[in-house]
Short mmCIF file of C-alpha atoms in Angstrom, two decimals:
data_model
loop_
_atom_site.label_atom_id
_atom_site.label_comp_id
_atom_site.label_asym_id
_atom_site.label_seq_id
_atom_site.Cartn_x
_atom_site.Cartn_y
_atom_site.Cartn_z
CA MET F 1198 0.02 -0.01 0.02
CA ARG F 1199 2.83 2.37 0.89
CA ARG F 1200 4.43 1.83 -2.51
CA VAL F 1201 1.29 3.05 -4.20
CA LEU F 1202 0.64 5.96 -1.82
CA ILE F 1203 3.99 7.74 -2.21
CA PRO F 1204 3.82 8.01 -6.04
CA LEU F 1205 0.13 9.07 -5.81
CA VAL F 1206 1.08 11.90 -3.36
CA MET F 1207 3.95 12.98 -5.66
CA VAL F 1208 1.72 13.09 -8.68
CA SER F 1209 -0.92 15.06 -6.76
CA MET F 1210 1.72 17.64 -5.60
CA LEU F 1211 2.97 18.06 -9.21
CA ALA F 1212 -0.59 18.52 -10.43
CA LEU F 1213 -1.28 21.16 -7.83
CA GLY F 1214 1.88 22.93 -8.74
CA GLY F 1215 0.86 22.90 -12.36
CA CYS F 1216 -2.54 24.31 -11.35
CA ALA F 1217 -0.86 27.21 -9.64
CA THR F 1218 1.21 27.92 -12.73
CA ASP F 1219 -1.87 27.74 -14.86
CA LYS F 1220 -3.77 30.03 -12.54
CA ARG F 1221 -0.88 32.53 -12.66
CA LYS F 1222 -0.76 32.35 -16.42
CA ASP F 1223 -4.52 32.94 -16.68
CA ASP F 1224 -4.23 35.83 -14.27
CA LEU F 1225 -1.54 37.33 -16.42
CA THR F 1226 -3.70 37.07 -19.54
CA THR F 1227 -6.62 38.68 -17.66
CA THR F 1228 -4.37 41.42 -16.27
CA LEU F 1229 -2.76 42.23 -19.64
CA ASN F 1230 -6.16 42.38 -21.41
CA ALA F 1231 -7.63 44.62 -18.74
CA TYR F 1232 -4.58 46.95 -18.82
CA ALA F 1233 -4.70 47.15 -22.66
CA SER F 1234 -8.38 48.00 -22.46
CA GLU F 1235 -7.72 50.87 -20.03
CA VAL F 1236 -5.01 52.27 -22.29
CA ARG F 1237 -7.00 51.72 -25.51
CA TRP F 1238 -9.83 53.79 -23.98
CA GLY F 1239 -7.30 56.46 -22.85
CA ASP F 1240 -8.07 55.85 -19.18
CA PHE F 1241 -4.56 56.40 -17.83
CA ASN F 1242 -5.91 57.05 -14.34
CA GLY F 1243 -7.40 53.57 -14.46
CA ALA F 1244 -4.13 52.22 -15.86
CA LEU F 1245 -2.40 53.49 -12.74
CA ASN F 1246 -4.14 50.79 -10.77
CA PHE F 1247 -1.99 48.21 -12.50
CA ILE F 1248 1.12 49.54 -10.84
CA ASP F 1249 1.96 48.07 -7.45
CA PRO F 1250 0.23 50.18 -4.76
CA LYS F 1251 3.45 50.37 -2.70
CA GLU F 1252 5.26 51.74 -5.82
CA ARG F 1253 2.49 54.24 -6.57
CA GLU F 1254 2.72 55.46 -2.96
CA ALA F 1255 6.48 55.66 -3.01
CA HIS F 1256 6.74 57.47 -6.43
CA PRO F 1257 3.44 59.25 -7.21
CA ILE F 1258 3.04 60.61 -10.75
CA PRO F 1259 2.67 64.46 -10.59
CA ALA F 1260 -0.74 65.86 -11.62
CA LEU F 1261 0.85 67.81 -14.46
CA GLU F 1262 2.28 64.66 -15.95
CA MET F 1263 -1.08 62.86 -15.61
CA ALA F 1264 -2.76 65.83 -17.36
CA ARG F 1265 -0.49 65.26 -20.36
CA TYR F 1266 -2.11 61.93 -20.98
CA GLN F 1267 -5.43 63.72 -21.37
CA GLN F 1268 -3.99 65.52 -24.44
CA TYR F 1269 -3.93 62.21 -26.41
CA LYS F 1270 -6.36 59.73 -27.74
CA VAL F 1271 -5.05 56.19 -28.37
CA SER F 1272 -5.66 55.12 -31.95
CA GLU F 1273 -3.88 51.76 -31.73
CA TYR F 1274 -2.43 49.47 -29.10
CA ASP F 1275 -0.40 46.67 -30.63
CA GLU F 1276 1.12 43.96 -28.33
CA GLY F 1277 3.17 42.49 -31.13
CA ASN F 1278 4.26 38.96 -30.17
CA GLY F 1279 2.83 39.23 -26.67
CA PRO F 1280 4.58 38.72 -23.35
CA THR F 1281 7.89 36.99 -23.03
CA PRO F 1282 8.78 35.15 -19.81
CA ASN F 1283 11.80 36.53 -17.93
CA GLY F 1284 12.02 34.12 -15.09
CA GLU F 1285 9.21 32.47 -13.07
CA PHE F 1286 7.54 35.60 -11.81
CA GLU F 1287 8.29 38.24 -14.50
CA VAL F 1288 7.30 38.87 -18.13
CA LYS F 1289 8.36 41.53 -20.53
CA GLN F 1290 6.28 42.87 -23.40
CA VAL F 1291 6.92 45.51 -26.10
CA VAL F 1292 3.81 47.42 -27.13
CA LYS F 1293 3.42 50.01 -29.92
CA ILE F 1294 0.90 52.69 -29.01
CA ASN F 1295 -0.35 55.14 -31.59
CA LEU F 1296 -1.40 58.47 -30.04
CA VAL F 1297 -3.33 61.32 -31.55
CA ASN F 1298 -2.86 64.79 -30.04
CA VAL F 1299 -6.39 66.13 -29.48
CA HIS F 1300 -5.22 69.72 -30.14
CA THR F 1301 -3.16 69.27 -33.34
CA GLN F 1302 -4.56 65.94 -34.65
CA GLN F 1303 -1.06 64.74 -35.29
CA GLU F 1304 -0.43 61.10 -34.75
CA ARG F 1305 2.72 59.48 -33.47
CA THR F 1306 3.85 56.16 -32.15
CA VAL F 1307 5.50 55.40 -28.85
CA THR F 1308 7.13 52.04 -27.93
CA ASP F 1309 6.27 50.93 -24.42
CA HIS F 1310 8.70 48.39 -22.95
CA GLN F 1311 6.57 46.82 -20.23
CA THR F 1312 7.85 44.70 -17.28
CA TRP F 1313 5.26 42.79 -15.38
CA ARG F 1314 5.95 41.05 -12.05
CA TYR F 1315 3.84 38.62 -10.08
CA ASN F 1316 3.48 39.40 -6.41
CA GLN F 1317 3.20 36.09 -4.55
CA GLU F 1318 1.75 37.67 -1.47
CA SER F 1319 -1.10 39.47 -3.17
CA LYS F 1320 -1.38 37.00 -6.00
CA HIS F 1321 -1.44 39.83 -8.57
CA TRP F 1322 0.54 40.84 -11.59
CA TYR F 1323 1.78 44.47 -11.41
CA LEU F 1324 3.20 46.73 -14.02
CA GLU F 1325 6.74 47.46 -12.80
CA SER F 1326 7.85 49.67 -15.68
CA GLY F 1327 5.20 52.32 -15.13
CA LEU F 1328 2.88 54.04 -17.60
CA PRO F 1329 4.07 54.55 -21.14
CA ASP F 1330 6.39 57.51 -21.78
CA ILE F 1331 4.40 59.80 -24.03
CA SER F 1332 6.79 62.78 -23.60
CA GLY F 1333 8.27 62.25 -27.09
CA ASN F 1334 11.80 62.01 -25.69
CA PRO F 1335 13.88 59.12 -27.00
#
């Protein structure tokens, strides 16, 4: 009986570990889709919620900088090849975002190099790299 029980326990543990990985992967997909939706609709205040609350508190974005985001409408959000794993709890993603200035109607593209990290305590994925840089500086 013991010979059967040990392999059964090992298989169960491996399966549970796989479930945790699948859950984390599903959570990442849900998080990336929700963040993309916020940015596509130009809701950068909502997009702030994807940054770790501790990081937001330690490094708040000035109101003037947040106001700059209101000068643009997002005309395209292209995730390219999607996220690339960078270790067990981190992914990177390069996104092309087309922005239209609401005052001049000029369109330009910014490249957003995103880093997402999984917080094991809160069981959430957080945007570590911050909101996209729309300043136009290289």
